[in-house]
Amino acid sequence: MKKIIALLAAAIITATLAVSAFAAGPVSGKVTKVDGEKVTVTVEGAVPAWAKKGANVTAAGGSPKVVSVQGNEVTLKFSKSKAAKIAVDSKMTLTECEGDEMQGC
């Protein structure tokens, strides 16, 4: 009986972790505007819940802050030097910023 309960608990934990990992996956989009430090990305599909105003994300090798979210457009604030290297019409992938990363997130 204890083995069955342990297996059932392990299966539930595994399923929960798989669902949360899938939900927190990266999202791709196209850079539509670069204005100084602000870079606007039009996301393919729906904007995930973790990409909300004030949150840090991982994108283009950095950890920009989300300035605003309007529809499927996410505006990010990079450093001026990083934003200057980003080209309009280029692809960009946004990933949820993990709290324990060493990149300052």
Short mmCIF file of N, CA, C and O in Angstrom, two decimals:
data_model
loop_
_atom_site.label_atom_id
_atom_site.label_comp_id
_atom_site.label_asym_id
_atom_site.label_seq_id
_atom_site.Cartn_x
_atom_site.Cartn_y
_atom_site.Cartn_z
N MET A 1 0.82 -1.19 0.00
CA MET A 1 0.00 0.00 0.00
C MET A 1 0.87 1.26 0.00
O MET A 1 0.55 2.23 -0.69
N LYS A 2 1.95 1.25 0.79
CA LYS A 2 2.83 2.41 0.85
C LYS A 2 3.49 2.67 -0.51
O LYS A 2 3.68 3.82 -0.88
N LYS A 3 3.82 1.60 -1.23
CA LYS A 3 4.44 1.75 -2.55
C LYS A 3 3.49 2.41 -3.53
O LYS A 3 3.88 3.27 -4.31
N ILE A 4 2.24 2.04 -3.47
CA ILE A 4 1.24 2.61 -4.37
C ILE A 4 1.08 4.10 -4.08
O ILE A 4 1.03 4.92 -5.00
N ILE A 5 1.01 4.47 -2.83
CA ILE A 5 0.87 5.88 -2.46
C ILE A 5 2.11 6.67 -2.89
O ILE A 5 1.99 7.77 -3.42
N ALA A 6 3.29 6.09 -2.69
CA ALA A 6 4.53 6.77 -3.08
C ALA A 6 4.59 6.95 -4.59
O ALA A 6 4.99 8.00 -5.10
N LEU A 7 4.20 5.92 -5.35
CA LEU A 7 4.19 6.02 -6.81
C LEU A 7 3.17 7.05 -7.28
O LEU A 7 3.44 7.82 -8.22
N LEU A 8 2.02 7.06 -6.67
CA LEU A 8 0.99 8.04 -7.03
C LEU A 8 1.46 9.47 -6.74
O LEU A 8 1.29 10.36 -7.56
N ALA A 9 2.09 9.68 -5.59
CA ALA A 9 2.61 11.01 -5.24
C ALA A 9 3.70 11.43 -6.22
O ALA A 9 3.73 12.58 -6.66
N ALA A 10 4.58 10.51 -6.59
CA ALA A 10 5.65 10.82 -7.54
C ALA A 10 5.07 11.17 -8.91
O ALA A 10 5.56 12.09 -9.58
N ALA A 11 4.02 10.46 -9.32
CA ALA A 11 3.39 10.74 -10.61
C ALA A 11 2.73 12.11 -10.61
O ALA A 11 2.82 12.86 -11.59
N ILE A 12 2.10 12.48 -9.53
CA ILE A 12 1.45 13.79 -9.43
C ILE A 12 2.50 14.90 -9.45
O ILE A 12 2.33 15.90 -10.15
N ILE A 13 3.57 14.73 -8.72
CA ILE A 13 4.64 15.74 -8.69
C ILE A 13 5.26 15.89 -10.07
O ILE A 13 5.49 16.99 -10.55
N THR A 14 5.51 14.77 -10.74
CA THR A 14 6.10 14.81 -12.08
C THR A 14 5.17 15.53 -13.06
O THR A 14 5.61 16.36 -13.85
N ALA A 15 3.88 15.23 -13.00
CA ALA A 15 2.92 15.88 -13.89
C ALA A 15 2.84 17.37 -13.61
O ALA A 15 2.79 18.19 -14.53
N THR A 16 2.87 17.77 -12.36
CA THR A 16 2.82 19.18 -11.99
C THR A 16 4.05 19.92 -12.50
O THR A 16 3.94 21.01 -13.06
N LEU A 17 5.21 19.33 -12.34
CA LEU A 17 6.44 19.96 -12.82
C LEU A 17 6.46 20.05 -14.34
O LEU A 17 6.92 21.04 -14.90
N ALA A 18 5.95 19.05 -15.01
CA ALA A 18 5.92 19.07 -16.48
C ALA A 18 5.00 20.18 -16.98
O ALA A 18 5.33 20.89 -17.93
N VAL A 19 3.86 20.36 -16.35
CA VAL A 19 2.92 21.40 -16.75
C VAL A 19 3.51 22.78 -16.49
O VAL A 19 3.43 23.67 -17.33
N SER A 20 4.14 22.98 -15.33
CA SER A 20 4.71 24.29 -15.03
C SER A 20 5.89 24.60 -15.93
O SER A 20 6.11 25.74 -16.32
N ALA A 21 6.68 23.60 -16.29
CA ALA A 21 7.81 23.83 -17.20
C ALA A 21 7.31 24.20 -18.59
O ALA A 21 7.87 25.04 -19.26
N PHE A 22 6.24 23.58 -19.03
CA PHE A 22 5.68 23.88 -20.34
C PHE A 22 5.09 25.29 -20.36
O PHE A 22 5.27 26.04 -21.30
N ALA A 23 4.42 25.66 -19.29
CA ALA A 23 3.78 26.98 -19.23
C ALA A 23 4.80 28.10 -19.18
O ALA A 23 4.54 29.21 -19.60
N ALA A 24 5.99 27.83 -18.66
CA ALA A 24 7.00 28.87 -18.50
C ALA A 24 8.00 28.88 -19.65
O ALA A 24 9.08 29.41 -19.51
N GLY A 25 7.64 28.29 -20.75
CA GLY A 25 8.56 28.20 -21.88
C GLY A 25 8.80 29.54 -22.55
O GLY A 25 8.11 30.52 -22.30
N PRO A 26 9.81 29.59 -23.39
CA PRO A 26 10.14 30.83 -24.09
C PRO A 26 9.08 31.20 -25.13
O PRO A 26 8.31 30.35 -25.57
N VAL A 27 9.07 32.46 -25.52
CA VAL A 27 8.15 32.95 -26.53
C VAL A 27 8.98 33.75 -27.54
O VAL A 27 9.90 34.47 -27.18
N SER A 28 8.66 33.56 -28.81
CA SER A 28 9.41 34.25 -29.87
C SER A 28 8.59 35.39 -30.45
O SER A 28 7.37 35.38 -30.40
N GLY A 29 9.30 36.33 -31.03
CA GLY A 29 8.64 37.45 -31.66
C GLY A 29 9.58 38.18 -32.59
O GLY A 29 10.72 37.77 -32.81
N LYS A 30 9.09 39.29 -33.12
CA LYS A 30 9.85 40.10 -34.08
C LYS A 30 9.98 41.51 -33.52
O LYS A 30 9.00 42.09 -33.02
N VAL A 31 11.19 42.05 -33.59
CA VAL A 31 11.42 43.42 -33.12
C VAL A 31 10.74 44.37 -34.10
O VAL A 31 11.03 44.36 -35.29
N THR A 32 9.82 45.19 -33.59
CA THR A 32 9.09 46.11 -34.46
C THR A 32 9.52 47.56 -34.29
O THR A 32 9.25 48.40 -35.15
N LYS A 33 10.20 47.87 -33.15
CA LYS A 33 10.58 49.25 -32.91
C LYS A 33 11.74 49.31 -31.92
O LYS A 33 11.77 48.57 -30.94
N VAL A 34 12.71 50.17 -32.20
CA VAL A 34 13.81 50.44 -31.28
C VAL A 34 13.83 51.96 -31.08
O VAL A 34 14.02 52.70 -32.03
N ASP A 35 13.61 52.39 -29.84
CA ASP A 35 13.55 53.82 -29.53
C ASP A 35 14.43 54.08 -28.31
O ASP A 35 13.97 53.95 -27.17
N GLY A 36 15.68 54.43 -28.54
CA GLY A 36 16.61 54.65 -27.44
C GLY A 36 16.87 53.35 -26.71
O GLY A 36 17.40 52.40 -27.27
N GLU A 37 16.48 53.31 -25.42
CA GLU A 37 16.65 52.11 -24.60
C GLU A 37 15.48 51.15 -24.74
O GLU A 37 15.56 50.02 -24.27
N LYS A 38 14.40 51.58 -25.33
CA LYS A 38 13.18 50.77 -25.40
C LYS A 38 13.12 49.99 -26.72
O LYS A 38 13.27 50.56 -27.79
N VAL A 39 12.85 48.69 -26.59
CA VAL A 39 12.73 47.80 -27.75
C VAL A 39 11.37 47.14 -27.67
O VAL A 39 11.02 46.53 -26.66
N THR A 40 10.58 47.28 -28.74
CA THR A 40 9.24 46.69 -28.78
C THR A 40 9.28 45.42 -29.62
O THR A 40 9.78 45.42 -30.74
N VAL A 41 8.77 44.33 -29.04
CA VAL A 41 8.73 43.03 -29.69
C VAL A 41 7.27 42.63 -29.87
O VAL A 41 6.50 42.63 -28.90
N THR A 42 6.88 42.26 -31.10
CA THR A 42 5.55 41.72 -31.34
C THR A 42 5.65 40.21 -31.23
O THR A 42 6.35 39.56 -32.00
N VAL A 43 4.96 39.66 -30.24
CA VAL A 43 5.04 38.25 -29.90
C VAL A 43 4.13 37.43 -30.81
O VAL A 43 3.02 37.87 -31.13
N GLU A 44 4.60 36.25 -31.19
CA GLU A 44 3.78 35.32 -31.97
C GLU A 44 2.85 34.61 -31.01
O GLU A 44 3.30 33.86 -30.15
N GLY A 45 1.57 34.87 -31.11
CA GLY A 45 0.59 34.27 -30.20
C GLY A 45 0.36 35.14 -28.99
O GLY A 45 0.60 36.35 -29.01
N ALA A 46 -0.08 34.52 -27.91
CA ALA A 46 -0.42 35.26 -26.69
C ALA A 46 0.83 35.54 -25.87
O ALA A 46 1.77 34.76 -25.84
N VAL A 47 0.83 36.67 -25.17
CA VAL A 47 1.92 37.02 -24.28
C VAL A 47 1.75 36.20 -23.00
O VAL A 47 0.67 36.19 -22.40
N PRO A 48 2.79 35.50 -22.55
CA PRO A 48 2.66 34.69 -21.33
C PRO A 48 2.50 35.55 -20.09
O PRO A 48 2.88 36.73 -20.08
N ALA A 49 1.95 34.96 -19.04
CA ALA A 49 1.65 35.69 -17.81
C ALA A 49 2.92 36.23 -17.14
O ALA A 49 2.88 37.27 -16.49
N TRP A 50 4.05 35.55 -17.29
CA TRP A 50 5.29 36.01 -16.65
C TRP A 50 5.87 37.26 -17.31
O TRP A 50 6.71 37.92 -16.72
N ALA A 51 5.43 37.60 -18.50
CA ALA A 51 5.92 38.80 -19.19
C ALA A 51 5.00 39.97 -18.87
O ALA A 51 4.30 40.49 -19.71
N LYS A 52 5.02 40.39 -17.61
CA LYS A 52 4.15 41.48 -17.18
C LYS A 52 4.98 42.72 -16.85
O LYS A 52 6.20 42.63 -16.64
N LYS A 53 4.35 43.85 -16.80
CA LYS A 53 5.02 45.12 -16.54
C LYS A 53 5.82 45.04 -15.24
O LYS A 53 5.31 44.59 -14.21
N GLY A 54 7.09 45.46 -15.32
CA GLY A 54 7.95 45.47 -14.14
C GLY A 54 8.79 44.21 -13.97
O GLY A 54 9.73 44.20 -13.19
N ALA A 55 8.46 43.15 -14.70
CA ALA A 55 9.20 41.89 -14.58
C ALA A 55 10.47 41.94 -15.42
O ALA A 55 10.53 42.62 -16.43
N ASN A 56 11.49 41.23 -14.97
CA ASN A 56 12.69 41.07 -15.78
C ASN A 56 12.54 39.79 -16.59
O ASN A 56 11.97 38.81 -16.12
N VAL A 57 13.05 39.83 -17.82
CA VAL A 57 13.05 38.66 -18.70
C VAL A 57 14.46 38.46 -19.23
O VAL A 57 15.32 39.33 -19.06
N THR A 58 14.68 37.35 -19.86
CA THR A 58 15.95 37.10 -20.53
C THR A 58 15.71 37.23 -22.02
O THR A 58 14.84 36.56 -22.56
N ALA A 59 16.48 38.10 -22.68
CA ALA A 59 16.33 38.33 -24.11
C ALA A 59 17.61 38.94 -24.67
O ALA A 59 18.22 39.79 -24.02
N ALA A 60 18.01 38.51 -25.84
CA ALA A 60 19.16 39.06 -26.56
C ALA A 60 20.42 39.07 -25.71
O ALA A 60 21.20 40.01 -25.74
N GLY A 61 20.60 38.04 -24.91
CA GLY A 61 21.80 37.94 -24.10
C GLY A 61 21.82 38.84 -22.88
O GLY A 61 22.84 38.99 -22.23
N GLY A 62 20.69 39.44 -22.54
CA GLY A 62 20.61 40.33 -21.39
C GLY A 62 19.39 40.05 -20.55
O GLY A 62 18.67 39.08 -20.77
N SER A 63 19.16 40.91 -19.58
CA SER A 63 18.01 40.78 -18.68
C SER A 63 17.24 42.10 -18.62
O SER A 63 17.27 42.81 -17.62
N PRO A 64 16.54 42.44 -19.71
CA PRO A 64 15.80 43.69 -19.73
C PRO A 64 14.56 43.64 -18.85
O PRO A 64 14.07 42.56 -18.51
N LYS A 65 14.06 44.82 -18.50
CA LYS A 65 12.83 44.94 -17.72
C LYS A 65 11.68 45.20 -18.68
O LYS A 65 11.82 45.93 -19.66
N VAL A 66 10.52 44.60 -18.40
CA VAL A 66 9.32 44.83 -19.21
C VAL A 66 8.75 46.18 -18.80
O VAL A 66 8.39 46.40 -17.65
N VAL A 67 8.67 47.09 -19.78
CA VAL A 67 8.14 48.44 -19.54
C VAL A 67 6.63 48.45 -19.70
O VAL A 67 5.92 49.07 -18.91
N SER A 68 6.14 47.77 -20.74
CA SER A 68 4.70 47.71 -20.96
C SER A 68 4.34 46.50 -21.81
O SER A 68 5.17 45.96 -22.53
N VAL A 69 3.08 46.10 -21.69
CA VAL A 69 2.51 45.03 -22.49
C VAL A 69 1.17 45.53 -23.02
O VAL A 69 0.30 45.90 -22.24
N GLN A 70 1.05 45.60 -24.36
CA GLN A 70 -0.20 46.03 -24.99
C GLN A 70 -0.54 45.03 -26.07
O GLN A 70 0.15 44.97 -27.09
N GLY A 71 -1.60 44.27 -25.84
CA GLY A 71 -1.97 43.22 -26.79
C GLY A 71 -0.86 42.19 -26.88
O GLY A 71 -0.49 41.59 -25.88
N ASN A 72 -0.33 42.00 -28.09
CA ASN A 72 0.77 41.05 -28.24
C ASN A 72 2.12 41.75 -28.41
O ASN A 72 3.08 41.17 -28.88
N GLU A 73 2.18 43.03 -27.99
CA GLU A 73 3.43 43.79 -28.04
C GLU A 73 4.01 43.94 -26.63
O GLU A 73 3.32 44.37 -25.71
N VAL A 74 5.29 43.60 -26.51
CA VAL A 74 6.00 43.72 -25.25
C VAL A 74 7.12 44.73 -25.46
O VAL A 74 7.93 44.58 -26.36
N THR A 75 7.16 45.77 -24.63
CA THR A 75 8.22 46.77 -24.72
C THR A 75 9.21 46.52 -23.58
O THR A 75 8.82 46.44 -22.41
N LEU A 76 10.49 46.38 -23.96
CA LEU A 76 11.55 46.06 -23.02
C LEU A 76 12.52 47.23 -22.90
O LEU A 76 12.73 47.97 -23.86
N LYS A 77 13.12 47.39 -21.72
CA LYS A 77 14.13 48.43 -21.52
C LYS A 77 15.50 47.77 -21.37
O LYS A 77 15.76 47.07 -20.40
N PHE A 78 16.36 48.00 -22.37
CA PHE A 78 17.73 47.52 -22.37
C PHE A 78 18.65 48.68 -22.02
O PHE A 78 18.21 49.83 -21.93
N SER A 79 19.94 48.41 -21.89
CA SER A 79 20.91 49.50 -21.79
C SER A 79 21.00 50.13 -23.18
O SER A 79 20.67 49.49 -24.18
N LYS A 80 21.46 51.37 -23.25
CA LYS A 80 21.54 52.06 -24.55
C LYS A 80 22.45 51.31 -25.51
O LYS A 80 22.14 51.18 -26.69
N SER A 81 23.58 50.81 -25.02
CA SER A 81 24.52 50.12 -25.91
C SER A 81 23.94 48.80 -26.42
O SER A 81 24.13 48.44 -27.58
N LYS A 82 23.20 48.09 -25.58
CA LYS A 82 22.58 46.83 -26.00
C LYS A 82 21.45 47.10 -26.99
O LYS A 82 21.32 46.41 -28.00
N ALA A 83 20.63 48.10 -26.72
CA ALA A 83 19.52 48.43 -27.61
C ALA A 83 20.02 48.88 -28.97
O ALA A 83 19.39 48.60 -29.99
N ALA A 84 21.15 49.56 -29.01
CA ALA A 84 21.70 50.04 -30.28
C ALA A 84 22.12 48.90 -31.19
O ALA A 84 22.17 49.05 -32.41
N LYS A 85 22.40 47.74 -30.62
CA LYS A 85 22.84 46.58 -31.40
C LYS A 85 21.66 45.76 -31.93
O LYS A 85 21.85 44.84 -32.71
N ILE A 86 20.44 46.06 -31.50
CA ILE A 86 19.26 45.29 -31.89
C ILE A 86 18.64 45.94 -33.12
O ILE A 86 18.38 47.14 -33.14
N ALA A 87 18.41 45.13 -34.14
CA ALA A 87 17.87 45.63 -35.40
C ALA A 87 16.36 45.40 -35.49
O ALA A 87 15.85 44.36 -35.06
N VAL A 88 15.66 46.38 -36.07
CA VAL A 88 14.24 46.22 -36.35
C VAL A 88 14.07 45.07 -37.34
O VAL A 88 14.92 44.88 -38.22
N ASP A 89 13.01 44.31 -37.24
CA ASP A 89 12.68 43.14 -38.05
C ASP A 89 13.51 41.91 -37.70
O ASP A 89 13.41 40.89 -38.39
N SER A 90 14.33 41.97 -36.64
CA SER A 90 15.08 40.79 -36.23
C SER A 90 14.21 39.94 -35.29
O SER A 90 13.27 40.43 -34.68
N LYS A 91 14.53 38.66 -35.21
CA LYS A 91 13.82 37.74 -34.32
C LYS A 91 14.37 37.88 -32.91
O LYS A 91 15.56 38.12 -32.73
N MET A 92 13.51 37.73 -31.91
CA MET A 92 13.95 37.77 -30.53
C MET A 92 13.14 36.76 -29.73
O MET A 92 11.93 36.63 -29.93
N THR A 93 13.81 36.05 -28.84
CA THR A 93 13.16 35.09 -27.96
C THR A 93 13.20 35.63 -26.55
O THR A 93 14.25 36.03 -26.05
N LEU A 94 12.04 35.63 -25.90
CA LEU A 94 11.92 36.07 -24.52
C LEU A 94 11.73 34.85 -23.64
O LEU A 94 10.94 33.97 -23.96
N THR A 95 12.45 34.82 -22.53
CA THR A 95 12.37 33.71 -21.60
C THR A 95 12.14 34.28 -20.21
O THR A 95 12.68 35.34 -19.87
N GLU A 96 11.39 33.55 -19.42
CA GLU A 96 11.16 33.97 -18.04
C GLU A 96 12.50 34.01 -17.32
O GLU A 96 13.30 33.10 -17.42
N CYS A 97 12.74 35.07 -16.59
CA CYS A 97 13.98 35.23 -15.86
C CYS A 97 13.89 34.46 -14.55
O CYS A 97 13.00 34.69 -13.74
N GLU A 98 14.82 33.53 -14.37
CA GLU A 98 14.86 32.74 -13.13
C GLU A 98 15.39 33.60 -11.99
O GLU A 98 16.30 34.39 -12.19
N GLY A 99 14.86 33.44 -10.82
CA GLY A 99 15.28 34.23 -9.68
C GLY A 99 16.69 33.94 -9.20
O GLY A 99 17.32 34.76 -8.57
N ASP A 100 17.23 32.76 -9.52
CA ASP A 100 18.55 32.39 -9.01
C ASP A 100 19.66 32.51 -10.04
O ASP A 100 20.76 32.02 -9.83
N GLU A 101 19.41 33.18 -11.15
CA GLU A 101 20.44 33.34 -12.16
C GLU A 101 21.51 34.31 -11.68
O GLU A 101 21.24 35.21 -10.91
N MET A 102 22.70 34.15 -12.16
CA MET A 102 23.81 35.00 -11.78
C MET A 102 23.89 36.25 -12.64
O MET A 102 24.83 37.00 -12.55
N GLN A 103 22.93 36.50 -13.51
CA GLN A 103 22.98 37.62 -14.44
C GLN A 103 22.32 38.87 -13.87
O GLN A 103 22.10 39.82 -14.57
N GLY A 104 21.96 38.87 -12.63
CA GLY A 104 21.38 40.05 -12.02
C GLY A 104 19.88 40.13 -12.10
O GLY A 104 19.30 41.18 -11.90
N CYS A 105 19.22 39.06 -12.38
CA CYS A 105 17.76 39.06 -12.45
C CYS A 105 17.16 39.00 -11.06
O CYS A 105 17.61 38.33 -10.21
#
